[in-house]
CSV table of C-alpha atoms in Angstrom, one decimal:
chain,number,residue,atom,x,y,z
A,1,GLY,CA,-8.1,10.2,-13.6
A,2,GLU,CA,-5.0,9.5,-11.6
A,3,SER,CA,-3.3,6.3,-12.2
A,4,VAL,CA,0.0,4.6,-11.6
A,5,GLY,CA,1.0,1.6,-13.5
A,6,LEU,CA,3.9,-0.8,-14.1
A,7,HIS,CA,5.3,-1.8,-17.4
A,8,LEU,CA,6.2,-5.4,-16.5
A,9,PRO,CA,4.2,-7.7,-14.3
A,10,THR,CA,7.0,-10.2,-13.8
A,11,LEU,CA,10.8,-10.1,-13.6
A,12,SER,CA,13.1,-13.0,-13.1
A,13,VAL,CA,16.8,-12.5,-12.4
A,14,GLN,CA,19.7,-14.5,-11.2
A,15,GLU,CA,21.2,-14.0,-7.8
A,16,GLY,CA,23.8,-11.3,-7.9
A,17,ASP,CA,22.4,-9.5,-11.0
A,18,ASN,CA,21.0,-6.0,-10.8
A,19,SER,CA,17.2,-5.6,-11.1
A,20,ILE,CA,15.3,-2.7,-12.6
A,21,ILE,CA,11.5,-2.3,-12.0
A,22,ASN,CA,9.7,0.4,-13.9
A,23,CYS,CA,6.6,2.4,-13.1
A,24,ALA,CA,4.6,5.0,-15.1
A,25,TYR,CA,2.3,7.6,-13.5
A,26,SER,CA,-0.2,9.9,-15.1
A,27,ASN,CA,-0.9,12.6,-12.5
A,28,SER,CA,1.4,15.5,-13.2
A,29,ALA,CA,0.6,16.9,-9.8
A,30,SER,CA,2.2,14.0,-8.1
A,31,ASP,CA,5.1,15.2,-6.0
A,32,TYR,CA,6.0,12.3,-3.8
A,33,PHE,CA,6.7,8.7,-4.8
A,34,ILE,CA,7.3,5.6,-2.8
A,35,TRP,CA,8.4,2.1,-3.6
A,36,TYR,CA,7.0,-0.8,-1.5
A,37,LYS,CA,8.0,-4.4,-1.2
A,38,GLN,CA,5.3,-6.9,-0.4
A,39,GLU,CA,6.2,-10.5,0.6
A,40,SER,CA,3.6,-13.3,0.5
A,41,GLY,CA,1.2,-13.0,3.4
A,42,LYS,CA,2.5,-9.6,4.6
A,43,GLY,CA,1.6,-6.0,4.2
A,44,PRO,CA,3.6,-3.6,2.0
A,45,GLN,CA,7.0,-2.6,3.5
A,46,PHE,CA,8.6,0.8,2.7
A,47,ILE,CA,11.7,0.6,0.6
A,48,ILE,CA,12.6,4.1,-0.5
A,49,ASP,CA,10.9,7.3,-1.5
A,50,ILE,CA,11.7,10.4,-3.6
A,51,ARG,CA,10.2,13.8,-3.9
A,52,SER,CA,9.6,15.5,-7.2
A,53,ASN,CA,12.4,18.0,-6.7
A,54,MET,CA,14.9,15.2,-7.0
A,55,ASP,CA,15.9,12.9,-9.9
A,56,LYS,CA,17.7,10.2,-8.0
A,57,ARG,CA,17.9,8.9,-4.5
A,58,GLN,CA,20.0,6.1,-3.2
A,59,GLY,CA,19.5,3.7,-0.3
A,60,GLN,CA,21.1,0.5,0.8
A,61,ARG,CA,21.4,-1.5,-2.5
A,62,VAL,CA,18.4,0.4,-3.9
A,63,THR,CA,18.2,3.4,-6.1
A,64,VAL,CA,15.1,5.2,-7.3
A,65,LEU,CA,15.2,7.3,-10.4
A,66,LEU,CA,12.5,9.9,-11.3
A,67,ASN,CA,11.9,11.3,-14.8
A,68,LYS,CA,9.2,13.9,-14.5
A,69,THR,CA,9.4,14.7,-18.2
A,70,VAL,CA,8.0,11.3,-19.2
A,71,LYS,CA,6.3,10.6,-15.8
A,72,HIS,CA,8.5,7.5,-15.2
A,73,LEU,CA,9.8,6.0,-12.0
A,74,SER,CA,12.2,3.1,-11.6
A,75,LEU,CA,13.6,1.1,-8.8
A,76,GLN,CA,17.1,-0.4,-9.2
A,77,ILE,CA,18.2,-3.2,-6.9
A,78,ALA,CA,21.9,-4.0,-6.9
A,79,ALA,CA,23.3,-7.5,-6.4
A,80,THR,CA,19.8,-9.0,-6.1
A,81,GLN,CA,19.4,-11.7,-3.5
A,82,PRO,CA,16.8,-14.4,-3.1
A,83,GLY,CA,15.4,-12.5,-0.2
A,84,ASP,CA,14.5,-9.7,-2.6
A,85,SER,CA,11.9,-12.0,-4.2
A,86,ALA,CA,8.5,-10.3,-3.6
A,87,VAL,CA,5.9,-8.1,-5.3
A,88,TYR,CA,7.1,-4.5,-5.7
A,89,PHE,CA,4.6,-1.6,-5.9
A,90,CYS,CA,5.2,2.0,-6.8
A,91,ALA,CA,2.8,4.6,-5.2
A,92,GLU,CA,2.3,8.3,-5.6
A,93,LYS,CA,0.9,11.0,-3.5
A,94,SER,CA,0.1,14.6,-4.0
A,95,VAL,CA,1.1,16.7,-1.0
A,96,ALA,CA,-1.0,19.6,-2.3
A,97,GLY,CA,-4.4,20.3,-0.8
A,98,GLY,CA,-7.6,18.9,-2.1
A,99,THR,CA,-9.5,15.7,-1.8
A,100,SER,CA,-6.5,13.6,-2.7
A,101,TYR,CA,-4.3,15.1,0.0
A,102,GLY,CA,-2.2,12.5,1.7
A,103,LYS,CA,-3.6,9.5,0.0
A,104,LEU,CA,-1.5,7.0,-1.8
A,105,THR,CA,-2.4,5.8,-5.3
A,106,PHE,CA,-0.8,2.4,-6.1
A,107,GLY,CA,0.1,0.8,-9.4
A,108,GLN,CA,-0.2,-2.9,-10.2
A,109,GLY,CA,2.7,-4.8,-8.7
A,110,THR,CA,5.7,-6.4,-10.4
A,111,ILE,CA,6.6,-9.9,-9.2
A,112,LEU,CA,10.4,-10.2,-8.8
A,113,THR,CA,11.8,-13.7,-8.7
A,114,VAL,CA,15.4,-14.2,-7.8
A,115,HIS,CA,16.9,-17.5,-8.8
A,116,PRO,CA,19.9,-18.8,-6.8
B,1,GLU,CA,8.6,-4.7,13.8
B,2,ALA,CA,5.3,-3.4,12.8
B,3,ASP,CA,3.4,-1.3,15.3
B,4,ILE,CA,0.1,-1.7,13.5
B,5,TYR,CA,-1.9,-4.9,14.1
B,6,GLN,CA,-4.7,-6.5,12.2
B,7,THR,CA,-6.9,-9.3,13.4
B,8,PRO,CA,-7.9,-11.8,12.3
B,9,ARG,CA,-5.2,-12.7,9.8
B,10,TYR,CA,-7.5,-15.1,8.0
B,11,LEU,CA,-11.3,-15.3,8.0
B,12,VAL,CA,-13.7,-17.6,6.2
B,13,ILE,CA,-17.3,-16.7,6.8
B,14,GLY,CA,-20.7,-17.5,5.3
B,15,THR,CA,-22.8,-15.2,3.2
B,16,GLY,CA,-24.9,-12.8,5.1
B,17,LYS,CA,-22.8,-12.7,8.3
B,18,LYS,CA,-21.7,-9.5,9.9
B,19,ILE,CA,-18.0,-9.1,10.4
B,20,THR,CA,-15.6,-6.6,11.8
B,21,LEU,CA,-12.0,-6.4,10.9
B,22,GLU,CA,-9.8,-5.0,13.6
B,23,CYS,CA,-6.9,-2.5,13.2
B,24,SER,CA,-4.9,-1.0,16.0
B,25,GLN,CA,-1.7,1.0,16.1
B,26,THR,CA,0.4,2.0,19.0
B,27,MET,CA,2.3,4.9,17.3
B,28,GLY,CA,-0.3,7.6,18.1
B,29,HIS,CA,-0.8,8.3,14.4
B,30,ASP,CA,-3.7,10.5,13.5
B,31,LYS,CA,-4.1,9.3,10.0
B,32,MET,CA,-5.3,5.8,9.3
B,33,TYR,CA,-6.3,4.1,6.1
B,34,TRP,CA,-8.0,0.9,4.8
B,35,TYR,CA,-7.0,-0.6,1.5
B,36,GLN,CA,-8.5,-3.5,-0.4
B,37,GLN,CA,-6.2,-5.7,-2.4
B,38,ASP,CA,-6.8,-8.6,-4.7
B,39,PRO,CA,-3.9,-11.1,-5.2
B,40,GLY,CA,-1.1,-9.6,-7.1
B,41,MET,CA,-3.0,-6.5,-7.8
B,42,GLU,CA,-2.7,-2.8,-6.8
B,43,LEU,CA,-4.1,-1.5,-3.5
B,44,HIS,CA,-7.3,0.5,-3.6
B,45,LEU,CA,-8.2,3.0,-0.9
B,46,ILE,CA,-11.7,2.3,0.6
B,47,HIS,CA,-11.7,4.4,3.8
B,48,TYR,CA,-9.5,6.9,5.6
B,49,SER,CA,-9.5,8.9,8.8
B,50,TYR,CA,-7.6,12.0,9.8
B,51,GLY,CA,-8.4,11.7,13.4
B,52,VAL,CA,-11.0,10.8,16.0
B,53,ASN,CA,-14.6,11.0,14.8
B,54,SER,CA,-13.3,11.7,11.2
B,55,THR,CA,-13.9,9.1,8.5
B,56,GLU,CA,-14.1,9.5,4.7
B,57,LYS,CA,-14.8,7.1,1.9
B,58,GLY,CA,-11.9,6.4,-0.4
B,59,ASP,CA,-11.5,6.0,-4.1
B,60,LEU,CA,-13.0,2.6,-4.4
B,61,SER,CA,-16.6,2.2,-3.5
B,62,SER,CA,-17.1,-0.2,-0.7
B,63,GLU,CA,-20.1,-1.5,1.2
B,64,SER,CA,-18.1,-1.6,4.4
B,65,THR,CA,-18.2,1.1,7.1
B,66,VAL,CA,-15.5,2.3,9.5
B,67,SER,CA,-15.4,4.1,12.8
B,68,ARG,CA,-12.7,6.1,14.7
B,69,ILE,CA,-13.7,6.5,18.3
B,70,ARG,CA,-10.2,6.2,19.6
B,71,THR,CA,-6.9,7.3,17.9
B,72,GLU,CA,-5.4,3.9,18.0
B,73,HIS,CA,-8.4,1.9,16.7
B,74,PHE,CA,-9.9,1.9,13.2
B,75,PRO,CA,-12.2,-1.1,12.7
B,76,LEU,CA,-13.9,-2.0,9.4
B,77,THR,CA,-17.4,-3.6,9.4
B,78,LEU,CA,-19.3,-5.4,6.8
B,79,GLU,CA,-23.0,-5.7,7.8
B,80,SER,CA,-23.8,-8.6,5.4
B,81,ALA,CA,-20.8,-10.3,3.8
B,82,ARG,CA,-21.0,-11.5,0.2
B,83,PRO,CA,-18.7,-13.5,-2.0
B,84,SER,CA,-17.8,-10.3,-3.8
B,85,HIS,CA,-16.2,-9.1,-0.6
B,86,THR,CA,-13.6,-11.8,-0.7
B,87,SER,CA,-10.3,-10.0,-0.8
B,88,GLN,CA,-7.3,-8.9,1.3
B,89,TYR,CA,-7.9,-5.9,3.5
B,90,LEU,CA,-4.8,-3.8,4.6
B,91,CYS,CA,-4.8,-1.2,7.3
B,92,ALA,CA,-2.2,1.6,7.4
B,93,SER,CA,-1.3,4.6,9.5
B,94,ARG,CA,1.0,7.6,9.4
B,95,ALA,CA,1.9,10.6,11.4
B,96,GLY,CA,2.1,14.1,9.8
B,97,GLY,CA,4.9,13.0,7.5
B,98,ASP,CA,5.0,10.9,4.5
B,99,GLY,CA,5.8,7.4,5.8
B,100,TYR,CA,3.0,4.9,5.8
B,101,THR,CA,3.1,1.8,8.0
B,102,PHE,CA,1.0,-1.1,6.9
B,103,GLY,CA,-0.4,-4.0,8.9
B,104,SER,CA,-0.1,-7.6,7.7
B,105,GLY,CA,-3.6,-7.6,6.4
B,106,THR,CA,-6.7,-9.7,6.8
B,107,ARG,CA,-7.5,-12.2,4.1
B,108,LEU,CA,-11.3,-12.5,4.0
B,109,THR,CA,-13.1,-15.3,2.2
B,110,VAL,CA,-16.9,-15.3,2.0
B,111,VAL,CA,-18.5,-18.6,1.0
């Protein structure tokens, strides 16, 4: 079945360092990917997305890399700050038709802790 | 600021009680979703709706039911709560595009 999973459940970094959070997915039909940030007591918050026709997309301090050959997705956070501490989820969606149309499939989250 | 609202934020209730978790959005989105999430774990889709009078079950089997009588409102009901229903319930909505907006969730504890 479809699944999206993360390699590392926890990541601790020092303030100012760069962070890399990884994600593997198994559905080769996935063509849209999203990274969410979830702080304690809140719902997931959109960070950045990427379509399968792209390899890389940059936002403000964040970059998402997509390697379709090995079905791997990563989120890079530059100059990590204490406010970045949260759980990060990757999610995939197939924009093709069928019963999975439009539904997000989430992986297990990675807990990012940024030490001052 | 989120334009999707969930109430209550926290709920502790006894076994066997009927409960309704509220979700409302002011963005006019057609598509709405309910996800169930255990602490630190992935979100599992339990219900979704693509418009008024449209509801479907998600990937994770759930004893809850939903209704969509109005575009902005997508409540979730448990007829008889059990301790196994203890979890966080997240509501989300989106327009025709890709972006999902999530509510802050309802943390349910059944004792």
